Amino acid sequence: MTSTADISLIKSAKPAGLKGTVPTVFIDGEAGTTGIEIRQRLANAAGLQVRSIDAELRKDPAARKALMSEVDVVVLCLPDDAAREAVALADSLGSDSPRIIDASTAHRVAPGWTYGFPELTAGHAAAVAKARRVTNPGCYPTGAIALLRPLVEAGLMPADFPVTVNAVSGYSGGGKSMIKTYEDGTAPAFELYGLGLEHKHVPELQLYSKLTRRPIFVPSVGNFYKGMLISIPLHLDTLPGKPIARDLETALMRHYTGGGLVEVVAAADPSAKGGRLEPEALNGTNQLELRVFSHPQQPQAVLVARLDNLGKGASGAAVQNLGLMLGLAL
């Protein structure tokens, strides 16, 4: 279990080995959607210096390498291949190599990288705080893992249980090209995608949920800028011991003791507002909400996670991890 106090204590301890008197960070790829959001979130951060590279040198390896040698942490907001190249560039610096937070998919299941979900399990925030290589979680897996991992660890869900994860995101999650199609009015109002069942988020979703059976993941995108809902339907009578929805909710609450950035919202009247939940309520925050919806006469439940896909699902998570790594309250 991870508590708010755990994370606060970690933030109070400044790391040794800074390259200067003030911690410094370089956002490699700061012109992209995630990079811009991180820069905005750090705009008023106290005790931290954000370094930038001239626009014309953003793809110049020598210039980037030189800046990497001067900063404490590099946040990579790059496509996967470019992120791998950036890591190789940083590694070539030897003892001057900076710590890295990678917001791409490139290293999410790679050996030697710490998964950047501090609330994942007991002690994980401390692991992020001391890590030299942190891989930022994907937006969809953040919600799904947050729902599934506690149930598997509590023995309420077998690791080989056939899981289906459905999700919808705002179009900002698709990057500049998708944003353009929605903003110029050429995109559909809603669409399913990833129907080839090979979405790049599946490996991390399976690994960090501790599932041995590959889950089915069905993502979708709606005509709204940001916000996200992840839902997992369950037939409770197919689970060991035939738990009721309250058992699932209790397991989630125990796992996320102290709240922090992950909040388990207690069950409400399922008839309230027609049992509806909209995706944009947490926009602009770094919060993640978890819920268990059910009906007393039906042996079924729907697990739901809500978050800002650019907040806890991307840039917000990177800033949270950066704070832990530098001992700062960002």
Protein backbone atom coordinates (compact mmCIF):
# COMPACT_ATOMS: atom_id res chain seq x y z
CA MET A 1 0.00 0.00 0.00
CA THR A 2 1.20 3.51 -0.77
CA SER A 3 0.16 6.46 1.35
CA THR A 4 0.39 10.20 0.89
CA ALA A 5 2.80 10.27 3.82
CA ASP A 6 5.13 7.79 2.10
CA ILE A 7 5.45 10.02 -0.95
CA SER A 8 5.78 13.23 1.11
CA LEU A 9 8.69 11.75 3.09
CA ILE A 10 10.46 10.79 -0.11
CA LYS A 11 10.02 14.30 -1.50
CA SER A 12 11.60 15.82 1.58
CA ALA A 13 14.93 14.10 0.98
CA LYS A 14 17.04 15.92 -1.62
CA PRO A 15 19.15 13.55 -3.71
CA ALA A 16 22.91 13.70 -3.58
CA GLY A 17 25.08 14.19 -6.65
CA LEU A 18 23.41 17.19 -8.28
CA LYS A 19 25.49 18.80 -11.01
CA GLY A 20 24.87 22.28 -9.63
CA THR A 21 23.33 24.07 -6.67
CA VAL A 22 19.83 23.89 -8.20
CA PRO A 23 18.36 20.74 -9.82
CA THR A 24 18.17 21.07 -13.59
CA VAL A 25 16.01 19.33 -16.19
CA PHE A 26 16.02 19.21 -19.99
CA ILE A 27 12.79 18.27 -21.80
CA ASP A 28 13.97 16.60 -25.00
CA GLY A 29 10.97 17.06 -27.27
CA GLU A 30 9.43 20.02 -25.49
CA ALA A 31 7.61 21.16 -28.65
CA GLY A 32 5.31 18.11 -28.68
CA THR A 33 1.98 17.75 -26.87
CA THR A 34 3.42 16.00 -23.81
CA GLY A 35 6.50 18.24 -23.68
CA ILE A 36 4.46 21.44 -23.86
CA GLU A 37 2.23 20.24 -21.03
CA ILE A 38 5.23 19.31 -18.85
CA ARG A 39 6.79 22.72 -19.49
CA GLN A 40 3.55 24.43 -18.47
CA ARG A 41 3.30 22.36 -15.29
CA LEU A 42 6.87 23.29 -14.35
CA ALA A 43 6.50 26.98 -15.22
CA ASN A 44 6.17 28.08 -11.60
CA ALA A 45 8.10 25.26 -9.94
CA ALA A 46 10.33 26.47 -7.12
CA GLY A 47 13.84 25.10 -6.69
CA LEU A 48 14.14 23.77 -10.25
CA GLN A 49 15.71 25.10 -13.44
CA VAL A 50 14.33 23.98 -16.81
CA ARG A 51 16.96 24.15 -19.56
CA SER A 52 16.07 24.42 -23.24
CA ILE A 53 17.89 23.99 -26.50
CA ASP A 54 17.69 26.38 -29.44
CA ALA A 55 14.86 25.41 -31.78
CA GLU A 56 17.22 24.91 -34.72
CA LEU A 57 19.36 22.51 -32.66
CA ARG A 58 16.58 20.25 -31.33
CA LYS A 59 17.64 17.43 -33.67
CA ASP A 60 21.38 18.08 -33.43
CA PRO A 61 22.93 15.12 -31.53
CA ALA A 62 26.03 17.06 -30.48
CA ALA A 63 24.03 19.95 -29.05
CA ARG A 64 21.64 17.65 -27.24
CA LYS A 65 24.51 15.58 -25.84
CA ALA A 66 26.22 18.71 -24.56
CA LEU A 67 23.07 19.84 -22.75
CA MET A 68 22.48 16.34 -21.37
CA SER A 69 25.93 16.45 -19.76
CA GLU A 70 24.97 19.61 -17.86
CA VAL A 71 21.56 18.64 -16.40
CA ASP A 72 20.44 16.28 -13.67
CA VAL A 73 17.38 14.80 -15.40
CA VAL A 74 16.32 14.51 -19.03
CA VAL A 75 12.63 13.96 -19.79
CA LEU A 76 12.17 12.31 -23.17
CA CYS A 77 9.01 13.33 -25.06
CA LEU A 78 9.97 11.64 -28.31
CA PRO A 79 8.81 8.85 -30.65
CA ASP A 80 10.02 5.42 -29.58
CA ASP A 81 12.99 5.13 -31.94
CA ALA A 82 14.15 8.65 -31.15
CA ALA A 83 13.84 7.90 -27.43
CA ARG A 84 16.08 4.86 -27.79
CA GLU A 85 18.63 6.97 -29.66
CA ALA A 86 18.45 9.63 -26.93
CA VAL A 87 19.13 7.04 -24.23
CA ALA A 88 22.15 5.77 -26.16
CA LEU A 89 23.35 9.37 -26.46
CA ALA A 90 22.97 9.87 -22.71
CA ASP A 91 24.69 6.58 -21.92
CA SER A 92 27.69 7.63 -24.03
CA LEU A 93 28.37 10.36 -21.46
CA GLY A 94 29.51 7.83 -18.89
CA SER A 95 29.73 9.40 -15.43
CA ASP A 96 28.15 12.61 -16.77
CA SER A 97 25.05 10.75 -17.93
CA PRO A 98 21.83 12.30 -16.56
CA ARG A 99 18.93 10.46 -14.98
CA ILE A 100 16.12 9.87 -17.47
CA ILE A 101 12.33 9.85 -17.51
CA ASP A 102 11.10 8.41 -20.79
CA ALA A 103 7.51 9.34 -21.71
CA SER A 104 7.53 7.11 -24.81
CA THR A 105 6.61 3.43 -25.06
CA ALA A 106 10.20 2.42 -25.84
CA HIS A 107 11.29 1.18 -22.39
CA ARG A 108 8.08 0.35 -20.52
CA VAL A 109 8.83 -3.35 -20.26
CA ALA A 110 12.61 -3.11 -20.68
CA PRO A 111 14.97 -4.56 -18.05
CA GLY A 112 16.74 -1.99 -15.93
CA TRP A 113 13.94 0.57 -16.08
CA THR A 114 11.68 1.51 -13.16
CA TYR A 115 8.01 1.80 -14.01
CA GLY A 116 6.92 5.34 -13.18
CA PHE A 117 3.67 4.61 -11.35
CA PRO A 118 4.56 5.53 -7.74
CA GLU A 119 1.31 4.15 -6.32
CA LEU A 120 1.79 0.75 -8.00
CA THR A 121 2.57 -1.10 -4.78
CA ALA A 122 4.25 -0.67 -1.38
CA GLY A 123 7.71 0.85 -1.68
CA HIS A 124 7.38 1.73 -5.34
CA ALA A 125 7.50 5.49 -4.79
CA ALA A 126 10.88 4.98 -3.10
CA ALA A 127 12.04 2.92 -6.08
CA VAL A 128 11.12 5.75 -8.44
CA ALA A 129 12.84 8.28 -6.19
CA LYS A 130 16.21 6.53 -6.40
CA ALA A 131 15.99 5.26 -9.99
CA ARG A 132 18.28 6.46 -12.76
CA ARG A 133 16.00 5.28 -15.55
CA VAL A 134 12.22 5.75 -15.17
CA THR A 135 9.71 4.82 -17.86
CA ASN A 136 6.48 6.80 -17.74
CA PRO A 137 3.31 4.65 -17.86
CA GLY A 138 0.94 4.84 -20.79
CA CYS A 139 -2.32 6.71 -20.24
CA TYR A 140 -4.62 3.70 -20.76
CA PRO A 141 -2.47 1.26 -18.72
CA THR A 142 -2.34 3.70 -15.81
CA GLY A 143 -6.07 3.29 -15.19
CA ALA A 144 -6.28 -0.39 -16.04
CA ILE A 145 -3.29 -1.40 -13.91
CA ALA A 146 -4.56 0.70 -11.01
CA LEU A 147 -7.81 -1.30 -11.10
CA LEU A 148 -6.42 -4.78 -11.77
CA ARG A 149 -3.16 -5.05 -9.80
CA PRO A 150 -4.79 -4.79 -6.33
CA LEU A 151 -7.37 -7.46 -7.21
CA VAL A 152 -4.73 -9.90 -8.45
CA GLU A 153 -2.53 -9.29 -5.41
CA ALA A 154 -5.52 -9.75 -3.07
CA GLY A 155 -6.38 -13.09 -4.69
CA LEU A 156 -9.78 -11.86 -5.86
CA MET A 157 -8.81 -12.24 -9.52
CA PRO A 158 -6.65 -15.11 -10.84
CA ALA A 159 -3.63 -14.04 -12.85
CA ASP A 160 -4.95 -16.03 -15.82
CA PHE A 161 -8.44 -14.48 -15.69
CA PRO A 162 -9.76 -13.44 -19.15
CA VAL A 163 -9.85 -9.65 -18.84
CA THR A 164 -11.34 -7.17 -21.29
CA VAL A 165 -10.38 -3.50 -21.01
CA ASN A 166 -12.46 -0.88 -22.81
CA ALA A 167 -11.38 2.75 -22.87
CA VAL A 168 -12.06 6.14 -24.42
CA SER A 169 -9.65 9.07 -24.60
CA GLY A 170 -9.74 12.66 -25.73
CA TYR A 171 -8.09 13.25 -29.08
CA SER A 172 -4.99 14.94 -27.59
CA GLY A 173 -3.70 11.42 -26.88
CA GLY A 174 -3.20 10.88 -30.62
CA GLY A 175 -0.60 13.61 -31.01
CA LYS A 176 -0.37 16.46 -33.48
CA SER A 177 -1.79 14.66 -36.51
CA MET A 178 -4.93 13.49 -34.72
CA ILE A 179 -5.38 16.84 -32.99
CA LYS A 180 -5.33 18.54 -36.39
CA THR A 181 -8.04 16.29 -37.85
CA TYR A 182 -10.36 16.99 -34.93
CA GLU A 183 -9.69 20.70 -34.84
CA ASP A 184 -10.24 21.12 -38.59
CA GLY A 185 -13.45 19.07 -38.42
CA THR A 186 -12.39 16.14 -40.60
CA ALA A 187 -12.31 13.48 -37.87
CA PRO A 188 -15.31 11.36 -36.86
CA ALA A 189 -17.16 12.15 -33.63
CA PHE A 190 -16.11 8.81 -32.18
CA GLU A 191 -14.17 5.78 -33.34
CA LEU A 192 -12.78 2.49 -32.10
CA TYR A 193 -9.20 1.74 -33.02
CA GLY A 194 -6.51 -0.82 -32.28
CA LEU A 195 -8.86 -3.51 -33.56
CA GLY A 196 -5.94 -5.55 -34.82
CA LEU A 197 -5.45 -6.48 -31.13
CA GLU A 198 -1.79 -5.42 -31.17
CA HIS A 199 -1.95 -2.09 -29.36
CA LYS A 200 1.45 -1.05 -28.01
CA HIS A 201 0.07 -0.57 -24.48
CA VAL A 202 -0.89 -4.23 -24.01
CA PRO A 203 2.53 -5.56 -22.89
CA GLU A 204 2.85 -3.10 -19.98
CA LEU A 205 -0.83 -3.49 -19.09
CA GLN A 206 -0.36 -7.25 -18.77
CA LEU A 207 3.03 -7.13 -17.04
CA TYR A 208 2.27 -4.60 -14.32
CA SER A 209 -1.24 -5.92 -13.68
CA LYS A 210 0.47 -9.28 -12.99
CA LEU A 211 -1.74 -11.03 -15.53
CA THR A 212 -0.48 -14.22 -17.14
CA ARG A 213 -3.25 -14.26 -19.76
CA ARG A 214 -3.05 -11.52 -22.40
CA PRO A 215 -5.97 -9.10 -21.90
CA ILE A 216 -8.21 -7.89 -24.71
CA PHE A 217 -7.84 -4.12 -25.02
CA VAL A 218 -10.32 -2.02 -27.02
CA PRO A 219 -9.42 1.70 -27.09
CA SER A 220 -11.45 4.49 -28.65
CA VAL A 221 -11.26 8.24 -29.16
CA GLY A 222 -13.99 10.85 -28.81
CA ASN A 223 -14.44 14.41 -30.01
CA PHE A 224 -13.15 16.12 -26.88
CA TYR A 225 -9.60 17.38 -26.28
CA LYS A 226 -8.59 15.48 -23.16
CA GLY A 227 -9.99 13.25 -20.46
CA MET A 228 -10.22 9.47 -20.20
CA LEU A 229 -12.36 6.61 -18.94
CA ILE A 230 -11.16 3.00 -18.64
CA SER A 231 -13.77 0.33 -17.91
CA ILE A 232 -13.41 -3.37 -17.10
CA PRO A 233 -16.62 -5.46 -16.99
CA LEU A 234 -16.67 -8.50 -14.73
CA HIS A 235 -18.97 -11.47 -14.12
CA LEU A 236 -18.44 -11.78 -10.37
CA ASP A 237 -19.71 -15.36 -10.24
CA THR A 238 -16.75 -16.43 -12.43
CA LEU A 239 -14.22 -15.16 -9.89
CA PRO A 240 -12.88 -17.40 -7.09
CA GLY A 241 -15.13 -17.26 -4.05
CA LYS A 242 -17.73 -15.29 -6.01
CA PRO A 243 -16.94 -11.92 -4.41
CA ILE A 244 -19.43 -9.10 -4.31
CA ALA A 245 -18.65 -5.64 -5.62
CA ARG A 246 -17.95 -4.37 -2.12
CA ASP A 247 -15.10 -6.90 -1.81
CA LEU A 248 -13.46 -5.43 -4.90
CA GLU A 249 -13.91 -1.89 -3.65
CA THR A 250 -12.45 -2.80 -0.26
CA ALA A 251 -9.37 -4.34 -1.91
CA LEU A 252 -8.82 -1.16 -3.91
CA MET A 253 -9.23 1.02 -0.82
CA ARG A 254 -6.75 -1.07 1.15
CA HIS A 255 -4.21 -0.91 -1.65
CA TYR A 256 -4.41 2.88 -1.96
CA THR A 257 -4.42 3.71 1.75
CA GLY A 258 -3.91 7.42 2.33
CA GLY A 259 -5.35 8.46 -1.02
CA GLY A 260 -2.70 10.67 -2.58
CA LEU A 261 -3.12 10.99 -6.35
CA VAL A 262 -5.21 7.80 -6.55
CA GLU A 263 -8.65 8.01 -4.99
CA VAL A 264 -11.09 5.12 -4.65
CA VAL A 265 -14.55 6.67 -4.80
CA ALA A 266 -17.07 4.74 -2.71
CA ALA A 267 -20.05 3.21 -4.50
CA ALA A 268 -22.95 5.57 -5.05
CA ASP A 269 -26.56 4.88 -5.89
CA PRO A 270 -26.30 3.21 -9.35
CA SER A 271 -29.46 4.97 -10.43
CA ALA A 272 -27.98 8.42 -9.76
CA LYS A 273 -27.74 10.38 -13.01
CA GLY A 274 -28.70 7.20 -14.83
CA GLY A 275 -25.44 5.58 -13.75
CA ARG A 276 -23.42 7.90 -15.96
CA LEU A 277 -19.81 9.04 -15.75
CA GLU A 278 -18.18 11.58 -18.04
CA PRO A 279 -14.45 11.64 -18.91
CA GLU A 280 -13.43 15.29 -18.49
CA ALA A 281 -14.01 15.99 -14.77
CA LEU A 282 -10.32 15.55 -13.82
CA ASN A 283 -8.86 17.59 -16.69
CA GLY A 284 -6.02 19.82 -15.61
CA THR A 285 -5.29 17.70 -12.54
CA ASN A 286 -2.95 14.83 -11.77
CA GLN A 287 -5.65 12.80 -10.04
CA LEU A 288 -6.83 9.26 -10.80
CA GLU A 289 -10.27 8.11 -9.62
CA LEU A 290 -11.29 4.45 -9.29
CA ARG A 291 -14.86 3.18 -8.95
CA VAL A 292 -16.72 -0.13 -8.76
CA PHE A 293 -20.21 0.01 -10.24
CA SER A 294 -22.70 -2.78 -9.58
CA HIS A 295 -26.35 -3.70 -8.99
CA PRO A 296 -27.46 -5.62 -5.89
CA GLN A 297 -29.53 -8.08 -7.93
CA GLN A 298 -26.89 -8.84 -10.57
CA PRO A 299 -23.64 -10.84 -10.10
CA GLN A 300 -21.79 -8.31 -12.22
CA ALA A 301 -19.59 -5.26 -11.78
CA VAL A 302 -17.87 -2.65 -13.91
CA LEU A 303 -14.53 -1.27 -12.72
CA VAL A 304 -13.93 2.28 -13.93
CA ALA A 305 -10.89 4.56 -13.83
CA ARG A 306 -11.06 8.26 -14.72
CA LEU A 307 -8.08 10.54 -15.38
CA ASP A 308 -6.72 13.29 -17.58
CA ASN A 309 -4.83 11.51 -20.34
CA LEU A 310 -2.33 14.40 -20.36
CA GLY A 311 -2.25 14.55 -16.55
CA LYS A 312 -1.76 11.36 -14.57
CA GLY A 313 -1.77 9.67 -17.98
CA ALA A 314 1.29 11.48 -19.35
CA SER A 315 2.74 14.88 -18.44
CA GLY A 316 1.40 14.94 -14.90
CA ALA A 317 2.90 11.53 -14.23
CA ALA A 318 6.27 12.70 -15.57
CA VAL A 319 6.20 15.73 -13.27
CA GLN A 320 5.22 13.53 -10.31
CA ASN A 321 8.15 11.20 -11.03
CA LEU A 322 10.50 14.15 -11.50
CA GLY A 323 9.49 15.48 -8.10
CA LEU A 324 10.22 12.16 -6.46
CA MET A 325 13.59 11.81 -8.19
CA LEU A 326 14.69 15.32 -7.18
CA GLY A 327 13.05 15.43 -3.77
CA LEU A 328 10.85 18.36 -4.79
CA ALA A 329 7.15 19.01 -4.25
CA LEU A 330 6.24 19.72 -7.88
